Tab-separated table of C-alpha atoms and ligand atoms in Angstrom:
chain	number	residue	atom	x	y	z
A	1194	MET	CA	86.847	107.473	105.165
A	1195	ASN	CA	88.143	106.762	101.671
A	1196	ILE	CA	91.863	106.144	101.912
A	1197	ILE	CA	94.470	105.532	99.214
A	1198	ILE	CA	97.536	103.509	100.167
A	1199	THR	CA	100.250	103.485	97.515
A	1200	GLY	CA	102.517	100.539	97.990
A	1201	GLY	CA	99.593	98.861	99.755
A	1202	ALA	CA	100.633	95.362	98.624
A	1203	GLY	CA	104.112	95.774	100.161
A	1204	PHE	CA	105.343	94.677	103.562
A	1205	ILE	CA	104.328	97.750	105.604
A	1206	GLY	CA	101.555	98.775	103.246
A	1207	SER	CA	99.678	95.493	103.593
A	1208	HIS	CA	99.790	95.761	107.428
A	1209	LEU	CA	98.477	99.306	107.128
A	1210	CYS	CA	95.634	98.058	104.885
A	1211	GLU	CA	94.723	95.518	107.497
A	1212	PHE	CA	94.739	98.001	110.353
A	1213	LEU	CA	92.533	100.539	108.532
A	1214	LEU	CA	90.156	97.887	107.155
A	1215	ASN	CA	89.614	96.743	110.760
A	1216	LYS	CA	88.782	100.350	111.644
A	1217	GLY	CA	86.079	100.312	108.956
A	1218	ASP	CA	87.716	102.614	106.409
A	1219	ASN	CA	87.408	102.129	102.629
A	1220	ILE	CA	90.791	101.234	101.266
A	1221	ILE	CA	92.040	101.831	97.756
A	1222	CYS	CA	95.277	99.884	97.571
A	1223	VAL	CA	97.558	100.931	94.708
A	1224	ASP	CA	100.634	98.945	93.786
A	1225	ASN	CA	102.592	98.103	90.623
A	1226	LEU	CA	103.809	94.897	92.303
A	1227	GLY	CA	107.410	95.881	91.735
A	1228	SER	CA	108.368	94.720	95.228
A	1229	GLY	CA	104.866	94.270	96.586
A	1230	ASP	CA	103.061	90.969	96.341
A	1231	ARG	CA	99.366	90.269	95.808
A	1232	LYS	CA	99.649	87.415	98.324
A	1233	ASN	CA	100.027	90.043	101.024
A	1234	ILE	CA	96.501	91.411	100.406
A	1235	LYS	CA	94.807	88.179	99.336
A	1236	GLU	CA	92.692	87.987	102.496
A	1237	PHE	CA	91.401	91.559	101.995
A	1238	GLU	CA	90.362	91.275	98.379
A	1239	GLU	CA	86.991	89.773	99.102
A	1240	LYS	CA	86.040	92.601	101.486
A	1241	GLU	CA	83.667	95.139	100.054
A	1242	ASN	CA	85.553	98.102	101.599
A	1243	PHE	CA	88.757	97.082	99.753
A	1244	VAL	CA	89.756	97.827	96.154
A	1245	PHE	CA	93.078	96.856	94.559
A	1246	ILE	CA	94.410	98.870	91.631
A	1247	GLU	CA	97.533	97.602	89.892
A	1248	PHE	CA	99.122	100.802	88.722
A	1249	ASP	CA	102.508	102.512	88.544
A	1250	ILE	CA	101.974	105.918	90.171
A	1251	THR	CA	104.837	107.442	88.133
A	1252	LYS	CA	102.565	107.257	85.059
A	1253	THR	CA	100.270	110.249	84.466
A	1254	LEU	CA	97.792	111.409	87.058
A	1255	GLU	CA	95.086	111.572	84.373
A	1256	GLU	CA	95.475	107.862	83.788
A	1257	PHE	CA	95.121	107.156	87.478
A	1258	GLU	CA	92.140	109.423	87.845
A	1259	LYS	CA	90.365	107.574	85.041
A	1260	ILE	CA	90.847	104.304	86.884
A	1261	LEU	CA	89.567	105.854	90.104
A	1262	GLU	CA	86.447	107.061	88.278
A	1263	ASN	CA	85.894	103.587	86.915
A	1264	LYS	CA	86.000	102.309	90.420
A	1265	GLY	CA	83.282	104.770	91.430
A	1266	PHE	CA	85.349	107.575	92.889
A	1267	VAL	CA	83.984	110.249	90.546
A	1268	GLY	CA	84.675	113.988	90.979
A	1269	GLU	CA	86.526	115.863	93.700
A	1270	ASN	CA	86.593	115.509	97.466
A	1271	LYS	CA	86.067	111.754	97.287
A	1272	ILE	CA	89.418	110.841	98.862
A	1273	ASN	CA	90.083	111.782	102.505
A	1274	GLN	CA	93.613	110.539	103.081
A	1275	ILE	CA	96.593	109.276	101.026
A	1276	TYR	CA	99.438	107.261	102.479
A	1277	HIS	CA	102.306	107.305	99.988
A	1278	LEU	CA	104.387	104.234	100.772
A	1279	ALA	CA	105.185	103.112	97.187
A	1280	SER	CA	108.937	102.702	96.925
A	1281	ARG	CA	111.378	99.869	96.966
A	1282	ALA	CA	113.027	99.932	100.392
A	1283	SER	CA	115.556	97.116	100.589
A	1284	PRO	CA	119.113	98.129	99.534
A	1285	ASN	CA	119.313	95.161	97.118
A	1286	ASP	CA	115.992	96.121	95.496
A	1287	TYR	CA	116.575	99.814	95.140
A	1288	GLN	CA	120.063	99.318	93.807
A	1289	GLU	CA	118.672	96.945	91.173
A	1290	PHE	CA	115.890	99.458	90.286
A	1291	PRO	CA	117.474	102.870	91.083
A	1292	VAL	CA	115.567	104.902	88.521
A	1293	GLU	CA	112.165	103.469	89.468
A	1294	THR	CA	112.947	104.087	93.098
A	1295	ALA	CA	114.061	107.681	92.571
A	1296	LEU	CA	110.958	108.425	90.417
A	1297	SER	CA	108.474	106.833	92.815
A	1298	ASN	CA	109.560	109.189	95.594
A	1299	SER	CA	109.599	112.247	93.343
A	1300	LEU	CA	107.393	112.000	90.213
A	1301	GLY	CA	105.024	109.478	91.862
A	1302	LEU	CA	104.840	111.574	94.976
A	1303	ASN	CA	104.158	114.738	92.897
A	1304	ASN	CA	101.179	112.966	91.321
A	1305	MET	CA	99.830	111.948	94.704
A	1306	ILE	CA	100.261	115.433	96.179
A	1307	LYS	CA	98.307	116.936	93.242
A	1308	LEU	CA	95.637	114.341	93.702
A	1309	SER	CA	95.406	115.046	97.432
A	1310	MET	CA	94.950	118.762	96.755
A	1311	LYS	CA	92.096	118.108	94.296
A	1312	HIS	CA	90.325	116.136	96.979
A	1313	ASN	CA	91.328	118.404	99.891
A	1314	ALA	CA	92.846	115.252	101.367
A	1315	VAL	CA	95.799	114.806	103.713
A	1316	ILE	CA	98.890	113.115	102.264
A	1317	LEU	CA	101.414	111.260	104.425
A	1318	PHE	CA	104.801	110.440	102.917
A	1319	SER	CA	106.972	107.645	104.214
A	1320	SER	CA	110.477	108.999	104.340
A	1321	THR	CA	113.291	107.088	105.942
A	1322	SER	CA	116.038	107.001	108.535
A	1323	GLU	CA	118.312	106.873	105.458
A	1324	ALA	CA	117.665	110.614	105.249
A	1325	TYR	CA	120.301	110.813	107.991
A	1326	GLY	CA	122.853	108.885	105.893
A	1327	GLN	CA	126.044	108.080	107.803
A	1328	PRO	CA	124.939	109.956	110.966
A	1329	LYS	CA	127.319	112.151	112.919
A	1330	VAL	CA	124.712	112.687	115.619
A	1331	HIS	CA	123.613	109.763	117.674
A	1332	PRO	CA	120.761	108.898	118.290
A	1333	GLN	CA	119.191	110.848	115.440
A	1334	PRO	CA	116.637	113.524	116.228
A	1335	GLU	CA	114.472	115.047	113.488
A	1336	THR	CA	116.433	118.307	113.788
A	1337	TYR	CA	119.602	116.585	112.500
A	1338	TRP	CA	120.085	117.346	108.803
A	1339	GLY	CA	121.981	114.219	108.025
A	1340	ASN	CA	125.141	113.199	106.214
A	1341	VAL	CA	124.158	111.633	102.907
A	1342	ASN	CA	126.397	110.713	99.937
A	1343	PRO	CA	124.400	112.397	97.128
A	1344	VAL	CA	125.978	110.253	94.368
A	1345	GLY	CA	126.515	106.970	96.261
A	1346	ILE	CA	124.847	103.657	95.513
A	1347	ARG	CA	122.134	104.386	98.117
A	1348	SER	CA	121.447	107.884	96.815
A	1349	CYS	CA	118.580	106.825	94.505
A	1350	TYR	CA	116.746	106.045	97.737
A	1351	ASP	CA	118.142	108.513	100.291
A	1352	GLU	CA	118.126	111.537	98.075
A	1353	SER	CA	114.746	110.848	96.528
A	1354	LYS	CA	113.233	110.556	100.016
A	1355	ARG	CA	114.917	113.810	100.980
A	1356	PHE	CA	113.685	115.436	97.762
A	1357	GLY	CA	110.202	114.065	98.569
A	1358	GLU	CA	110.265	115.783	101.907
A	1359	ALA	CA	111.326	119.063	100.244
A	1360	LEU	CA	108.601	118.733	97.606
A	1361	LEU	CA	105.909	118.276	100.260
A	1362	MET	CA	107.124	121.298	102.185
A	1363	ALA	CA	107.107	123.327	98.950
A	1364	TYR	CA	103.490	122.476	98.215
A	1365	HIS	CA	102.641	123.084	101.834
A	1366	ARG	CA	104.271	126.497	101.999
A	1367	LYS	CA	103.050	127.691	98.605
A	1368	PHE	CA	99.594	126.129	98.393
A	1369	ASN	CA	98.806	125.078	101.924
A	1370	ALA	CA	98.726	121.372	100.932
A	1371	LYS	CA	97.980	119.119	103.905
A	1372	VAL	CA	101.164	117.150	104.184
A	1373	LYS	CA	102.825	114.855	106.734
A	1374	ILE	CA	106.292	113.327	106.798
A	1375	ILE	CA	107.419	110.305	108.747
A	1376	ARG	CA	110.937	108.862	108.820
A	1377	ILE	CA	110.692	105.128	109.217
A	1378	PHE	CA	113.589	103.256	110.845
A	1379	ASN	CA	114.336	99.536	110.331
A	1380	THR	CA	111.080	97.571	110.531
A	1381	TYR	CA	110.514	93.808	110.506
A	1382	GLY	CA	107.703	91.307	110.821
A	1383	PRO	CA	105.520	88.854	108.887
A	1384	LYS	CA	105.104	89.479	105.135
A	1385	MET	CA	108.669	90.699	104.620
A	1386	ARG	CA	109.822	89.378	101.294
A	1387	LYS	CA	112.052	86.361	101.945
A	1388	ASP	CA	114.474	87.242	99.168
A	1389	ASP	CA	114.592	91.020	99.714
A	1390	GLY	CA	118.157	90.722	100.995
A	1391	ARG	CA	117.610	92.615	104.238
A	1392	VAL	CA	119.156	91.498	107.416
A	1393	ILE	CA	116.089	90.000	109.166
A	1394	PRO	CA	114.826	87.864	106.290
A	1395	ASN	CA	118.357	86.726	105.495
A	1396	PHE	CA	119.171	85.775	109.093
A	1397	ILE	CA	115.867	84.004	109.665
A	1398	GLN	CA	116.147	81.922	106.509
A	1399	GLN	CA	119.757	81.048	107.199
A	1400	ALA	CA	118.957	80.130	110.811
A	1401	LEU	CA	115.972	77.978	109.863
A	1402	ASN	CA	118.070	76.069	107.371
A	1403	ASN	CA	121.060	75.799	109.722
A	1404	ASN	CA	123.108	77.647	107.069
A	1405	GLU	CA	125.847	80.096	107.794
A	1406	ILE	CA	124.676	83.500	108.956
A	1407	THR	CA	126.141	86.167	106.658
A	1408	ILE	CA	127.545	89.014	108.680
A	1409	TYR	CA	128.540	91.991	106.517
A	1410	GLY	CA	131.670	93.710	107.825
A	1411	ASN	CA	132.621	92.953	111.444
A	1412	GLY	CA	128.965	93.061	112.615
A	1413	GLU	CA	129.687	95.974	115.010
A	1414	GLN	CA	127.383	98.299	113.034
A	1415	THR	CA	124.064	98.908	114.761
A	1416	ARG	CA	120.410	99.021	113.771
A	1417	SER	CA	117.221	99.543	115.848
A	1418	PHE	CA	114.391	97.261	114.829
A	1419	CYS	CA	110.670	98.049	115.144
A	1420	TYR	CA	107.948	95.414	114.923
A	1421	VAL	CA	105.591	96.244	112.065
A	1422	THR	CA	102.327	96.478	114.000
A	1423	ASP	CA	103.887	99.010	116.370
A	1424	LEU	CA	105.037	101.029	113.373
A	1425	VAL	CA	101.593	100.972	111.750
A	1426	GLU	CA	100.006	102.344	114.918
A	1427	GLY	CA	102.465	105.239	114.836
A	1428	ILE	CA	101.761	105.938	111.116
A	1429	VAL	CA	98.048	106.090	111.702
A	1430	LYS	CA	98.442	108.301	114.792
A	1431	MET	CA	100.614	110.653	112.745
A	1432	MET	CA	98.048	110.825	109.924
A	1433	ASN	CA	95.276	111.749	112.358
A	1434	SER	CA	97.322	114.249	114.374
A	1435	ALA	CA	97.929	117.958	113.877
A	1436	GLU	CA	101.630	117.307	113.249
A	1437	ILE	CA	103.390	117.888	109.909
A	1438	GLY	CA	106.746	116.333	110.833
A	1439	PRO	CA	109.142	115.094	109.900
A	1440	LYS	CA	108.537	112.592	112.660
A	1441	ASN	CA	110.828	109.667	113.499
A	1442	LEU	CA	108.994	106.366	113.884
A	1443	GLY	CA	111.026	103.403	115.016
A	1444	ASN	CA	112.072	101.383	118.033
A	1445	PRO	CA	114.937	103.033	119.938
A	1446	ARG	CA	116.357	99.741	121.181
A	1447	GLU	CA	119.678	99.607	119.381
A	1448	MET	CA	121.761	96.434	118.779
A	1449	THR	CA	124.768	95.429	116.848
A	1450	ILE	CA	124.271	93.140	113.844
A	1451	LEU	CA	126.192	90.455	115.775
A	1452	GLU	CA	123.688	90.685	118.651
A	1453	CYS	CA	120.872	90.577	116.126
A	1454	ALA	CA	122.332	87.397	114.578
A	1455	GLN	CA	122.642	85.728	118.009
A	1456	LYS	CA	119.056	86.605	118.919
A	1457	VAL	CA	117.745	85.133	115.655
A	1458	ILE	CA	119.860	81.951	116.156
A	1459	ASP	CA	118.451	81.584	119.684
A	1460	ALA	CA	114.859	82.266	118.752
A	1461	ALA	CA	115.017	79.809	115.834
A	1462	ASP	CA	116.832	77.214	117.959
A	1463	SER	CA	119.445	76.966	115.229
A	1464	ASN	CA	122.913	75.488	114.921
A	1465	SER	CA	124.024	78.120	112.426
A	1466	LYS	CA	127.553	79.511	112.585
A	1467	LEU	CA	128.565	83.045	111.546
A	1468	ILE	CA	130.476	83.860	108.358
A	1469	PHE	CA	131.967	87.320	107.719
A	1470	ASN	CA	131.548	88.939	104.290
A	1471	SER	CA	132.562	92.383	103.094
A	1472	LEU	CA	130.617	95.423	104.175
A	1473	PRO	CA	128.584	97.032	101.351
A	1474	GLU	CA	129.510	100.546	100.260
A	1475	ASP	CA	127.983	103.429	102.300
A	1476	ASP	CA	126.475	101.015	104.859
A	1477	PRO	CA	125.728	103.260	107.895
A	1478	THR	CA	127.749	102.287	110.971
A	1479	LYS	CA	124.966	103.197	113.434
A	1480	ARG	CA	121.330	104.031	113.472
A	1481	GLN	CA	118.946	104.757	116.347
A	1482	PRO	CA	115.854	106.909	116.369
A	1483	ASP	CA	115.283	109.663	118.923
A	1484	ILE	CA	111.498	109.323	119.285
A	1485	SER	CA	110.908	111.989	121.941
A	1486	SER	CA	108.821	113.985	119.501
A	1487	ALA	CA	106.569	111.028	118.613
A	1488	ARG	CA	106.213	110.214	122.334
A	1489	GLN	CA	105.266	113.775	123.203
A	1490	PHE	CA	103.064	114.745	120.261
A	1491	LEU	CA	101.583	111.433	119.124
A	1492	ASP	CA	101.556	109.691	122.509
A	1493	TRP	CA	103.181	106.789	120.652
A	1494	GLU	CA	106.011	104.413	121.429
A	1495	PRO	CA	106.684	100.809	120.349
A	1496	LYS	CA	105.601	98.045	122.719
A	1497	ILE	CA	106.791	94.796	121.233
A	1498	GLU	CA	110.242	93.675	122.411
A	1499	PHE	CA	112.611	92.273	119.779
A	1500	GLU	CA	112.604	88.814	121.394
A	1501	GLU	CA	108.806	88.613	121.023
A	1502	GLY	CA	108.592	90.143	117.577
A	1503	ILE	CA	111.350	87.982	116.153
A	1504	LYS	CA	109.521	84.829	117.370
A	1505	LYS	CA	106.354	85.887	115.611
A	1506	THR	CA	108.299	86.663	112.455
A	1507	ILE	CA	110.096	83.303	112.532
A	1508	GLU	CA	106.731	81.525	112.902
A	1509	TRP	CA	105.432	83.320	109.861
A	1510	PHE	CA	108.586	82.421	107.838
A	1511	LYS	CA	108.086	78.752	108.839
A	1512	GLU	CA	104.468	78.732	107.752
A	1513	ASN	CA	104.783	80.652	104.498
B	2868	UDP	N1	123.470	92.813	106.913
B	2868	UDP	C1	124.245	91.719	107.236
B	2868	UDP	N2	123.929	90.503	106.675
B	2868	UDP	C2	122.932	90.326	105.786
B	2868	UDP	C3	122.153	91.441	105.440
B	2868	UDP	C4	122.448	92.683	106.010
B	2868	UDP	O1	125.143	91.810	108.066
B	2868	UDP	O2	122.741	89.200	105.331
B	2868	UDP	C5	123.737	94.106	107.549
B	2868	UDP	C6	123.931	95.281	106.579
B	2868	UDP	O3	125.231	95.348	106.123
B	2868	UDP	C7	123.486	96.445	107.453
B	2868	UDP	C8	122.428	95.842	108.391
B	2868	UDP	O4	122.669	94.472	108.324
B	2868	UDP	O5	124.594	96.904	108.214
B	2868	UDP	C9	121.008	96.156	107.958
B	2868	UDP	O6	120.900	95.907	106.602
B	2868	UDP	P1	119.534	95.934	105.787
B	2868	UDP	O7	119.836	95.578	104.410
B	2868	UDP	O8	118.499	95.139	106.539
B	2868	UDP	O9	118.979	97.479	105.879
B	2868	UDP	P2	119.671	98.881	106.042
B	2868	UDP	O10	119.439	99.245	107.467
B	2868	UDP	O11	121.144	98.855	105.671
B	2868	UDP	O12	118.909	99.714	105.068
């Protein structure tokens, strides 16, 4: 199959490239390297079933189609599947680039939906647990509509993902576009950007250097962390299922940020102490996926325990 992955040089995107390359698919990896990194795909670039296109998908579709033609994908029905992952995803990143983030999940997505329809391809959109905002239902099932601040500092991300979901359903209802929506919960693993400001890279780096571990707020807020290869398996199962979604993908094991810090300290064999900083605005107090639907309809659930995944991630941080 010929498969486009937007955001393919990013953290999750590059793991998805690897998984599909190993399956023997032809991968067209598209990334503007805003938060992605060419290092993440270095090992794939010599493969003949891998093409990298440096492009900002919020530019015109015509421009992108010209590039595709130059790469040999001429005419219609050449692309089978599109995974639209292109978006900044760390709160620090998307708050620094709010307009780019909002447009990638709306204008960029619109371009990719139109492209998918020309090729009669399936498009899968990576939405987010942030669609639930500050949740009043716990854990969060897909049927919960969420509690999002539409003008808050996270809204460039949350609301553009929510708009993206609405846009896909509009094309699906009106034109029968083949769409799929996943809501990704916190994910971690090798190839996370060290300076992306998220909790796992921060804690690992602090622990490895025996620096203070920065807890935001009192650390009683919770997250549920999924190891990246587990997530990628779920994404691919969703793409090849009959499901439209939205479908929660994440690891339901919930922990407080304090527990998370202690686990990282233990796994890194570190002497780091905790320091308490202020809690960022609109930081959700809890988050845990209800994955009954993914279990039932995709026959998917995560397998890698946090203690194992964090060890592998720490190893990667040490070596890179
Ligand atoms: N966090 C923290 N210390 C850090 C970075 C993050 O305590 O150095 C907290 C943050 O306030 C949030 C949680 O960890 O409650 C997860 O933050 P992250 O930025 O990884 O992603 P989010 O789930 O908020 O999108």
